[in-house]
Coordinates of C-alpha atoms in Angstrom, one line a residue:
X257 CA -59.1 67.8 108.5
X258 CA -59.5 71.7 107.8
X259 CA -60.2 72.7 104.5
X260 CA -57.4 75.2 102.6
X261 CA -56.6 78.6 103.8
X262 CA -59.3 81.0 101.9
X263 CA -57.6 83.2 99.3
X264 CA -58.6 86.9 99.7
X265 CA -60.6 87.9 97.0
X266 CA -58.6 89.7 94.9
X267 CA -55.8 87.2 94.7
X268 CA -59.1 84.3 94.2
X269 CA -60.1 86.3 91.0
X270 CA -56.7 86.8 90.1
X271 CA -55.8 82.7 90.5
X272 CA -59.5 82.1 89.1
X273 CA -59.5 84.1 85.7
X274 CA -55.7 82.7 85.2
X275 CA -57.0 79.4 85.3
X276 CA -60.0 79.6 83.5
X277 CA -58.7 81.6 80.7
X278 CA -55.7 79.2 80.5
X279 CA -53.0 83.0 80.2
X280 CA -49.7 81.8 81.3
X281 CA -48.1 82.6 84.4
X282 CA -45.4 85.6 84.2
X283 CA -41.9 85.2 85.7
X284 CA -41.6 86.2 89.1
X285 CA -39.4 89.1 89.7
X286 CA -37.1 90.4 92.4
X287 CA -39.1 92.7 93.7
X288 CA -41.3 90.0 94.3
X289 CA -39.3 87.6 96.0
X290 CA -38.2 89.6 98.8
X291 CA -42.4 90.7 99.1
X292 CA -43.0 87.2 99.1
X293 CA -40.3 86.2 101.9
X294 CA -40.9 88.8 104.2
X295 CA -44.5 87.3 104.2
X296 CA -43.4 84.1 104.8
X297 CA -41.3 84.9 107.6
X298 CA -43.7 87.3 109.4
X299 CA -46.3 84.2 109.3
X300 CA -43.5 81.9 110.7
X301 CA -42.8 84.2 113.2
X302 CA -46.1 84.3 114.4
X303 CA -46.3 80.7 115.5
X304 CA -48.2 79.9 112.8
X305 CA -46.9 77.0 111.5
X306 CA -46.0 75.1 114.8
X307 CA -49.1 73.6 115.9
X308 CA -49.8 69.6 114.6
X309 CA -52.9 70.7 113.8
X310 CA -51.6 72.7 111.2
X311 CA -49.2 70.7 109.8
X312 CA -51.4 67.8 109.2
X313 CA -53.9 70.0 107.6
X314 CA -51.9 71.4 105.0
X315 CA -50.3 67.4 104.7
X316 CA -53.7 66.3 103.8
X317 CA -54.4 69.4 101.3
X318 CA -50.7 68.5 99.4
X319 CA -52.9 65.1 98.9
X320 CA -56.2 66.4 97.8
X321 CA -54.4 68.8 95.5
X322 CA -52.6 65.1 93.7
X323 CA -56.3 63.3 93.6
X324 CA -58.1 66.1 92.7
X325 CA -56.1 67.2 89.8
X326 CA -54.4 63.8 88.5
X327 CA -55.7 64.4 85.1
X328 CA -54.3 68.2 85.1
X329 CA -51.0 67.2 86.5
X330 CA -51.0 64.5 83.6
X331 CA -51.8 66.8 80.6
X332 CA -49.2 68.9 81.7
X333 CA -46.3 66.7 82.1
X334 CA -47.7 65.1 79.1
X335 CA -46.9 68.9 77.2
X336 CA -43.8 68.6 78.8
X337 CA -41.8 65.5 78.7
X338 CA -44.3 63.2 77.1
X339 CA -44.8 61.7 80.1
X340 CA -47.1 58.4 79.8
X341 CA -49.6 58.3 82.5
X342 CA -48.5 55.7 84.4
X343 CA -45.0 57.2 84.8
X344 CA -47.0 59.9 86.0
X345 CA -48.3 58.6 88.6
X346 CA -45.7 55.5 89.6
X347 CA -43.2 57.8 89.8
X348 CA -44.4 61.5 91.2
X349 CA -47.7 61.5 92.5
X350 CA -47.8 58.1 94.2
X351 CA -44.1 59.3 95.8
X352 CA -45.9 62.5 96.9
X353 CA -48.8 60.9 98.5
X354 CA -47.1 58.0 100.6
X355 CA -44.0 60.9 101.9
X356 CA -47.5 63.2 102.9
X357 CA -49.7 60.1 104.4
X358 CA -46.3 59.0 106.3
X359 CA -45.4 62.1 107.8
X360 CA -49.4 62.5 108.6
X361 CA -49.2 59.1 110.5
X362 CA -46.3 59.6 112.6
X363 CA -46.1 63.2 113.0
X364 CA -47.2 63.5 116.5
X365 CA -44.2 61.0 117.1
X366 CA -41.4 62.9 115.3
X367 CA -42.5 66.4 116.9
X368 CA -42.1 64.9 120.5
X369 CA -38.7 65.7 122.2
X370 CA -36.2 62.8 122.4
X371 CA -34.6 62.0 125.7
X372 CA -30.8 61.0 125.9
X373 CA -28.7 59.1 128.1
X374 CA -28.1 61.3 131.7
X375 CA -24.6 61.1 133.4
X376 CA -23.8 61.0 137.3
X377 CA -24.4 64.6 137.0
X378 CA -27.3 65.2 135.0
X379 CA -28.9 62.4 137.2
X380 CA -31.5 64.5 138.5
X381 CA -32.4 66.3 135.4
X382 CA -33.8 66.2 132.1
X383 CA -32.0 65.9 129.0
X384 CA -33.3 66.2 125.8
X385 CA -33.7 67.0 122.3
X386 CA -35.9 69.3 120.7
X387 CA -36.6 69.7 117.0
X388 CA -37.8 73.0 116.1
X389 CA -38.5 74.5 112.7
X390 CA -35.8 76.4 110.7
X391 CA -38.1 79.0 109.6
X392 CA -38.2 80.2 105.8
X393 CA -37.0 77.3 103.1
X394 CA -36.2 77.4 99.1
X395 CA -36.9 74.4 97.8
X396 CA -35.7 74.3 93.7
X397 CA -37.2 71.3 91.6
X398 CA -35.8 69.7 88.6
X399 CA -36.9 69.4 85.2
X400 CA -36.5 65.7 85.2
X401 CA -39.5 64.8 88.1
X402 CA -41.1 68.3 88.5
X403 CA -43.8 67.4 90.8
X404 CA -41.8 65.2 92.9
X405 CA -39.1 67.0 93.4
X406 CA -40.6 69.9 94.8
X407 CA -43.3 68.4 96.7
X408 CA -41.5 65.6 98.7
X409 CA -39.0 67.9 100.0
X410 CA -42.2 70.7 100.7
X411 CA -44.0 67.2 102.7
X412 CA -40.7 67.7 105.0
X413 CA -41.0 71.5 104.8
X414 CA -44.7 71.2 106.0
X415 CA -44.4 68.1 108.7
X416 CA -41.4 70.4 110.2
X417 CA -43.0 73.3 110.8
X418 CA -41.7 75.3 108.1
X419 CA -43.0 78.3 105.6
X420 CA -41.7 77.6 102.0
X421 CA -41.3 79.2 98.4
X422 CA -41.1 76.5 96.1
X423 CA -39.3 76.8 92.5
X424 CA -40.3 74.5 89.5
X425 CA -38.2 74.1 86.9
X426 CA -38.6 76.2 84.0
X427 CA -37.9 73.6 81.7
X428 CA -41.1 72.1 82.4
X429 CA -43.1 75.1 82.2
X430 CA -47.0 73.6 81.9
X431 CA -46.1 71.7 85.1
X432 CA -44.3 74.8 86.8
X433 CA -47.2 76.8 85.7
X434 CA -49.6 74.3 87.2
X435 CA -48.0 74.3 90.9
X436 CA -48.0 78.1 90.4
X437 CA -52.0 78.6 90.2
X438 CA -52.9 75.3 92.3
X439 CA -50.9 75.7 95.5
X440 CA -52.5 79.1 96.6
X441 CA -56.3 77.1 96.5
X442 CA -54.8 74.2 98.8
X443 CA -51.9 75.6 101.3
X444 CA -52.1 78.3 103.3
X445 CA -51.4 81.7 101.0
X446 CA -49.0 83.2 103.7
X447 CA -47.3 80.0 104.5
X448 CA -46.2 78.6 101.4
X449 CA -45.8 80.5 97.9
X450 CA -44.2 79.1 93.8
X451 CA -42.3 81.6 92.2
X452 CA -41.6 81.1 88.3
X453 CA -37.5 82.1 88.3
X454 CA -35.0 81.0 85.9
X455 CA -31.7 79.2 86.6
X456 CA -29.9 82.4 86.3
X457 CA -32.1 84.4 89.0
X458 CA -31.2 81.5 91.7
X459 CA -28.1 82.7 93.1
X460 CA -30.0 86.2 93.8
X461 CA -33.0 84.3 95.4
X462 CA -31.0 82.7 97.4
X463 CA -29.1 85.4 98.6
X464 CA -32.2 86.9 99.9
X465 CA -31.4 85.1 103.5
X466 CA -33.6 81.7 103.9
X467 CA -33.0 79.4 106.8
X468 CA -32.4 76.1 104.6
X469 CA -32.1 75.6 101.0
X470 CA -33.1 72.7 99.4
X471 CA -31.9 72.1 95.6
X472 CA -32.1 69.3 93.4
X473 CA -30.5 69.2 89.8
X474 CA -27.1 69.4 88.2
X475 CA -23.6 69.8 89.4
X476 CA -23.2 73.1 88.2
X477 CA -25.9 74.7 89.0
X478 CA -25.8 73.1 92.6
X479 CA -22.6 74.4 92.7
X480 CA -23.8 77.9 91.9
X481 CA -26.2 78.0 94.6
X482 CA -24.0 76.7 97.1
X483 CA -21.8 79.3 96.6
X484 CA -24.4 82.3 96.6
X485 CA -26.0 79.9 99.9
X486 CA -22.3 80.1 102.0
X487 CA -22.4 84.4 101.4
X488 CA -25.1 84.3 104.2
X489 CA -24.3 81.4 105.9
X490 CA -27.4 79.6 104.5
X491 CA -27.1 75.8 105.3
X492 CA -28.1 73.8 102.0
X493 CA -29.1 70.2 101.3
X494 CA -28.0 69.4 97.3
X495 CA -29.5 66.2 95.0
X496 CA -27.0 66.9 92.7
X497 CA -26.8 64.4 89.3
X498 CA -23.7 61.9 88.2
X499 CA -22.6 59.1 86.9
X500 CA -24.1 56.3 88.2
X501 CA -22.1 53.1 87.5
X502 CA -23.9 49.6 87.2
X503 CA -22.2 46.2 87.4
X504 CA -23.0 43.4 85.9
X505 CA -21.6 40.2 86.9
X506 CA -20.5 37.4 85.0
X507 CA -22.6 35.3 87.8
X508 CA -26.5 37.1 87.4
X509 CA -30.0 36.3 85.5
X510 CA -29.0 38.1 82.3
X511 CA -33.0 38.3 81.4
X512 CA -33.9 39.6 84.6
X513 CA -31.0 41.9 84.6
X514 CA -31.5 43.5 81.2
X515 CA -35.1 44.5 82.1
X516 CA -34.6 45.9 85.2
X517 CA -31.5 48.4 83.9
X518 CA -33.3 48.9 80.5
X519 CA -36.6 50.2 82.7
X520 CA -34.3 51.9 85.2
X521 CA -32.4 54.1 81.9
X522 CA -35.1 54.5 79.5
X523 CA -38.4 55.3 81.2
X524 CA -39.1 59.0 81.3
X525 CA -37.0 58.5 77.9
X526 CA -33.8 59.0 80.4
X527 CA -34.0 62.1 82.0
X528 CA -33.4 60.8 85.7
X529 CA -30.6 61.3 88.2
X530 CA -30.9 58.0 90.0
X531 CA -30.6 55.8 86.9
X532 CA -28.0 53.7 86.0
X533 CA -25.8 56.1 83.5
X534 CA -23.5 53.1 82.1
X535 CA -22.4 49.3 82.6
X536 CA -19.4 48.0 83.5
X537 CA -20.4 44.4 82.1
X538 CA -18.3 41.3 82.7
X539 CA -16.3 41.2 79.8
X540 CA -18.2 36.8 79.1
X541 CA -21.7 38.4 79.6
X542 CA -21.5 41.2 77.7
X543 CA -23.1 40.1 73.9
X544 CA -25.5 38.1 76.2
X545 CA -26.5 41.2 78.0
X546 CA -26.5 43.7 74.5
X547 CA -28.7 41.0 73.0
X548 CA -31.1 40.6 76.2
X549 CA -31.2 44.8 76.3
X550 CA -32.2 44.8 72.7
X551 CA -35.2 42.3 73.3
X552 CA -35.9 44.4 76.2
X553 CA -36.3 47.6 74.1
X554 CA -38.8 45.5 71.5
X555 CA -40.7 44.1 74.7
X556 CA -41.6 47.6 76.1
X557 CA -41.8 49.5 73.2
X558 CA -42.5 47.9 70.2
X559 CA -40.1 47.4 66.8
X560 CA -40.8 51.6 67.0
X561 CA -40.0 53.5 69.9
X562 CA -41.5 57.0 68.0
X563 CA -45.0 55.3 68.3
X564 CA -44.6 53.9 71.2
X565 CA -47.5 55.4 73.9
X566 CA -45.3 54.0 76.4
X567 CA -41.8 56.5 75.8
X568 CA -41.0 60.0 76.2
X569 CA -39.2 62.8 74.5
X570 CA -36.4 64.9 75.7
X571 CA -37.2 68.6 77.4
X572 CA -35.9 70.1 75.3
X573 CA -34.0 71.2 72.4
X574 CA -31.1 71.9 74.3
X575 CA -30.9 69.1 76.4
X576 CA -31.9 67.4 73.0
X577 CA -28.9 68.3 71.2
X578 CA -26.4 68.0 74.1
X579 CA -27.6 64.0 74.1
X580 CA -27.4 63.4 70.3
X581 CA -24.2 65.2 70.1
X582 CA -22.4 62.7 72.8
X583 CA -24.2 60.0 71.3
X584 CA -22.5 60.3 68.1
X585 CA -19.1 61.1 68.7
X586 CA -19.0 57.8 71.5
X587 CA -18.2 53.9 71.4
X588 CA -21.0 52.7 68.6
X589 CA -24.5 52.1 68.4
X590 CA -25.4 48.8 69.3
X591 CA -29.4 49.3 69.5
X592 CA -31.0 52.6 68.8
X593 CA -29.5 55.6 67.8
X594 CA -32.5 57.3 65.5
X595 CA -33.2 61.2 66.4
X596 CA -35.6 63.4 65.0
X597 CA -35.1 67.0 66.3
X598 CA -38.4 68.0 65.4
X599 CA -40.2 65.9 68.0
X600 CA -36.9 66.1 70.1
X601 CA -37.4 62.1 69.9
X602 CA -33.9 60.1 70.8
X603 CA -34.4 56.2 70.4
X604 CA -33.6 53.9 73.7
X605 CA -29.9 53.5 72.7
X606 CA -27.2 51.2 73.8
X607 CA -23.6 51.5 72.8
X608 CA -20.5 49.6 73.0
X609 CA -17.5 50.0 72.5
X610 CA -17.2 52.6 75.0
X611 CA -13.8 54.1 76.5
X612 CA -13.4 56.2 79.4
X613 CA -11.8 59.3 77.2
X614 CA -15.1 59.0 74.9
X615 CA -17.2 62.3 75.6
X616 CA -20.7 60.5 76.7
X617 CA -18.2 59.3 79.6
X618 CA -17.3 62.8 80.5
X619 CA -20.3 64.6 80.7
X620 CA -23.4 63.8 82.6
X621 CA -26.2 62.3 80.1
X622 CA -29.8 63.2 80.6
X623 CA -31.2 60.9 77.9
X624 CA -31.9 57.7 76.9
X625 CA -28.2 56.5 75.9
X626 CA -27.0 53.8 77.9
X627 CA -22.7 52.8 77.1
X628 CA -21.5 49.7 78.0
X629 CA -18.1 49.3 78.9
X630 CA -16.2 45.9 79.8
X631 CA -14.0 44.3 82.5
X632 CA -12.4 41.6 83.4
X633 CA -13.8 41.2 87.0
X634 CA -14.8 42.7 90.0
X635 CA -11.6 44.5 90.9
X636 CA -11.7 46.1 87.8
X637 CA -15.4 47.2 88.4
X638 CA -14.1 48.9 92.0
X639 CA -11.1 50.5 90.7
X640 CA -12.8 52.4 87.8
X641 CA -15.9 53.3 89.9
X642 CA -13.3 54.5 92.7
X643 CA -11.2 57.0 90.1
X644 CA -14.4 58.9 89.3
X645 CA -16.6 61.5 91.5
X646 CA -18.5 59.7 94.2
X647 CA -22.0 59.4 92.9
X648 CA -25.4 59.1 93.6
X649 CA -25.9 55.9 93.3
X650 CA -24.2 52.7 92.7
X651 CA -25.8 49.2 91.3
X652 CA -25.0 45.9 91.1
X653 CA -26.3 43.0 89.5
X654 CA -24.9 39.0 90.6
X655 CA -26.3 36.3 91.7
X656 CA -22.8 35.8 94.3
X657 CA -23.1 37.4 97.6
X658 CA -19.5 37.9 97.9
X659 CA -19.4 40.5 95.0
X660 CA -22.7 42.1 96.0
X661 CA -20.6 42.8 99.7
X662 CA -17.7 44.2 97.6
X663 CA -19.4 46.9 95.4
X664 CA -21.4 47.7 98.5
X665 CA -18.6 48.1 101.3
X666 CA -15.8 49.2 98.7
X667 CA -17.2 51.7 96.9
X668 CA -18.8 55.0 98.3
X669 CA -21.7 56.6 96.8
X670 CA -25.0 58.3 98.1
X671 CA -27.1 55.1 97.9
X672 CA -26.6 51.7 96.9
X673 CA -28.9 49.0 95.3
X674 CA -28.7 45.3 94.4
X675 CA -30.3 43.4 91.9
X676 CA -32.6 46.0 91.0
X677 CA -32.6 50.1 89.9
X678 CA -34.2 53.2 91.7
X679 CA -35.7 51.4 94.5
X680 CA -33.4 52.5 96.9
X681 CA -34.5 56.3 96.0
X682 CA -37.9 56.2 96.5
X683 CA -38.5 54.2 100.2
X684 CA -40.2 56.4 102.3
X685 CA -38.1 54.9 105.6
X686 CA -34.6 55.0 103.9
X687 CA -32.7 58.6 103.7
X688 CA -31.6 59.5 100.0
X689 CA -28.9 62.0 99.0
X690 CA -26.1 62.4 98.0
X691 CA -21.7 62.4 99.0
X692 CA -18.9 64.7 97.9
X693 CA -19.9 65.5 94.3
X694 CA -23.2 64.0 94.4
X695 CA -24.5 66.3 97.2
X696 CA -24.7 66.8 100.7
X697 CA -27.6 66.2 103.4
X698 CA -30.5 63.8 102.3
X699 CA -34.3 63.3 102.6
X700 CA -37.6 60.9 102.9
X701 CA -39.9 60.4 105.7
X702 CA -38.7 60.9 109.3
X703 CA -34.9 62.4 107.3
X704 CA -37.2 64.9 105.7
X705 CA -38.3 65.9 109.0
X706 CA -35.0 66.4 110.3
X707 CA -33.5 68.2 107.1
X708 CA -35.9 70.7 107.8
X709 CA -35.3 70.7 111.6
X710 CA -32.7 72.0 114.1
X711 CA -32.2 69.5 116.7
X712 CA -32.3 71.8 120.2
X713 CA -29.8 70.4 122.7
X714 CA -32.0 71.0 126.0
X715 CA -30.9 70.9 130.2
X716 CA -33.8 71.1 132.5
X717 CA -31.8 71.6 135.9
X718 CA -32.8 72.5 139.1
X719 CA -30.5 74.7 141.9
X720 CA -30.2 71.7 143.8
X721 CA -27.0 70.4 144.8
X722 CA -24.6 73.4 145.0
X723 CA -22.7 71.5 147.5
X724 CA -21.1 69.5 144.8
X725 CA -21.5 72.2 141.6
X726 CA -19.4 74.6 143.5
X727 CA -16.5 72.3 143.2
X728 CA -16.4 74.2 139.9
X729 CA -16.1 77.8 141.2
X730 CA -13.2 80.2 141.6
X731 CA -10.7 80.1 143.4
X732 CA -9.5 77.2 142.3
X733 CA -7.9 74.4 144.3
X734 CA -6.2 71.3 143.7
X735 CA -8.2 69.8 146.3
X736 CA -11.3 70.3 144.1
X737 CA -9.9 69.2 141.1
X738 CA -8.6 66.0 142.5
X739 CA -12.2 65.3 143.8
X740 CA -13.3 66.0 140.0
X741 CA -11.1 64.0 138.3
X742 CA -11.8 61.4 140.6
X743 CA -15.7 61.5 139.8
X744 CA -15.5 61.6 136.2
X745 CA -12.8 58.6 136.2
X746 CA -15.7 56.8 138.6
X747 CA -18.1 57.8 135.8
X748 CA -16.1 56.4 133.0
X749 CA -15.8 53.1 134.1
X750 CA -19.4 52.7 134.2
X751 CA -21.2 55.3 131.5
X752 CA -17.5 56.4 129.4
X753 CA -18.3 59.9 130.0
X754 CA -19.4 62.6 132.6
X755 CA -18.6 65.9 133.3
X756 CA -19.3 66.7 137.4
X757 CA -19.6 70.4 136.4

């Protein structure tokens, strides 16, 4: 495997005293952008980027990068989410490295064309498809996973073909920052580039021209770059964040249940878009289930959350006070509830009493608030989860196979897991995304590949045979029309479609 593209030595010193003398990195400006882009595009345009070789060289770097600075990558999302180690690595870098090793693995595979069915009168030639890079991508991150949400989708980016201009969140700046001075010593300085741009500069980035965006984050911010995205005709795929409703049966392992929703809300102390955002409980389990969440909460992190090593804290002050706010004018506090703005600590909270006009149910919570809301049965469950947005994901917890079936095939949301929370999101062979309010297009392994492709319909033909083709040519006769229809009704019988042409 290659080493990393060399930086030229003005840009090396410039990376080099950055990093040494620890000055932060300044927000990238628009002058910059289009400098950067234009780059990008003349490299992609050169063929750069097309050969395997390539692509599975700049694969591996992506993974040297992760081992080589674990420890840096921790410290930083330490600074900025309080981020224990192991959720460091469990749940970004480990993602990171098994998308990259995959797509190293079975890159020659995907990058072959695909051959399709031939008709009576493709018999003779070659039908195929293609997959050919899109060219320049923007891929924005999120606050809530910063490294794995701009570095899976880049893996997809990379085992494409693609150039790409990656945007951390700048919510998590020591992690943005991070990205920003490592990238240019492991990819390939023309190829691939991290800009430092606020929410409010996306629109403007976006309307720069790319050939795919890739955003994950909120609804309205998605919505935002959608919008600036369809001004130039700029396909996009959106991860976009929601409600996600969790069911819990009357018929389930309580014990096994609480631990399994309680990790899923309250590990990186909440902020996630694929964990379950509140319980429709089974109105006989549900002071079973409080109780069992409770113990939970001791069992992981102690009679104190605060001291905890184990729990995070909020991003911000914003997002901080946002949570708290909900939290206190909603249902009431069950387990939890104890704030302390200075360390922008929330506890692991669990509310009851819940309604559906209460204001943590209107808004999206990024935070470590889990409501709980009862009914009756499952046809309850279906009909409340059906009257909101689609989401991201749905879950359900019973032991009955029957209800499991139900929730799956009556609801409609971007993914769907049983028994267990997250999961579904982070399998390398199963696409993730979103539907209607939750997004649009999705990712992971060989999906990734083809987000970031465009699927060339191909006809390799010869000029054989013109004594049947010119059957198509003026002037037209009946005669030659019956014999048409007469072939393609032949062709129907056996193959349900042809076209003699």
């Amino acid at each position: 495997m290659s080493s990393p593209q060399s930086l030229s030595p003005h840009r090396w010193f410039k990376a080099l005293r950055r990093t040494r003398l620890g000055e932060p990195c300044l927000k990238t400006y628009p002058l910059e952008y289009e400098g950067l882009l234009r780059r990008a595009r003349v490299t992609f345009q050169a063929g750069h980027t097309l050969k395997e070789s390539f692509r599975v060289a700049q694969l591996g770097a992506v993974v040297r990068m992760l081992e080589e600075h674990e420890s840096d990558f921790v410290d930083a999302l330490g600074k900025d989410l309080h981020k224990p180690r192991f959720e460091a690595v469990v749940s970004e870098f480990i993602l990171v490295k098994n998308e990259a090793l995959y797509a190293i693995n079975n890159l020659k595979k995907w990058m072959q064309p695909q051959h399709v069915e031939r008709n009576l009168s493709t018999t003779l030639d070659e039908c195929l498809m293609v997959s050919e890079p899109l060219g320049v991508v923007f891929i924005v991150g999120t606050w809530c996973s910063p490294v794995e949400t701009c570095l899976v989708p880049l893996v997809g980016a990379i085992a494409a073909g693609n150039c790409a201009i990656i945007s951390p969140s700048e919510c998590t700046a020591h992690t943005a920052e991070l990205l920003h001075r490592l990238i240019p010593f492991y990819l390939d300085n023309e190829c691939f580039h991290v800009i430092l741009a606020g929410t409010r500069d996306f629109p403007e980035v976006v309307e720069l021209k790319f050939d795919h965006v890739f955003f994950t984050g909120n609804r309205s911010e998605g919505t935002r770059i959608a919008q600036a995205a369809a001004r130039t005709l700029t396909p996009v795929t959106l991860i976009l964040g929601g409600k996600n409703p969790c069911y819990v049966d009357q018929d389930c392992d309580i014990a096994t249940t609480a631990q399994r929703i309680a990790w899923a809300r309250f590990h990186n102390a909440g902020q996630s878009l694929v964990a379950p955002f509140y319980i429709l409980c089974h109105t006989t389990v549900t002071a079973r289930l409080v109780q069992a969440l409770k113990c939970c909460l001791t069992q992981f992190y102690g009679s104190d959350p605060r001291e905890s090593s184990s729990y995070g804290r909020m991003v911000n002050l914003d997002i901080f006070n946002r949570t708290k706010n909900m939290l206190w004018r909603s249902g009431k506090v069950a387990v939890g509830g104890q704030v302390i703005e200075a360390e922008k600590y929330i506890a692991p909270t669990v509310l009851t009493e819940v309604t559906e006009s209460d204001p943590i149910m209107q808004q999206d919570i990024f935070g470590p608030v889990l409501p709980v809301l009862t009914v009756n049965n499952v046809d309850e469950a279906i009909a409340f989860i059906n009257k909101q947005e689609k989401p991201l994901c749905v879950y359900a917890y019973s032991s009955n196979s029957k209800v499991i079936t139900r929730l799956m095939s009556e609801t409609s949301s971007g993914s769907f897991c049983s028994n267990d929370s997250i999961l579904q999101s982070l399998m390398v062979a199963l696409p993730f995304g979103g539907v209607g309010a939750s997004g649009m297009g999705s990712y992971h392994g060989r999906y990734s590949f083809d987000t970031f492709s465009h699927r060339k319909s191909c006809l390799l033909r010869s000029t054989r045979f013109e004594c049947v083709t010119y059957l198509r040519y003026p002037p037209y006769e009946d005669r030659n029309l019956s014999l048409m229809t007469w072939a393609s009704t032949l062709s129907q019988k056996s193959q349900g479609w042809c076209h003699i042409l």
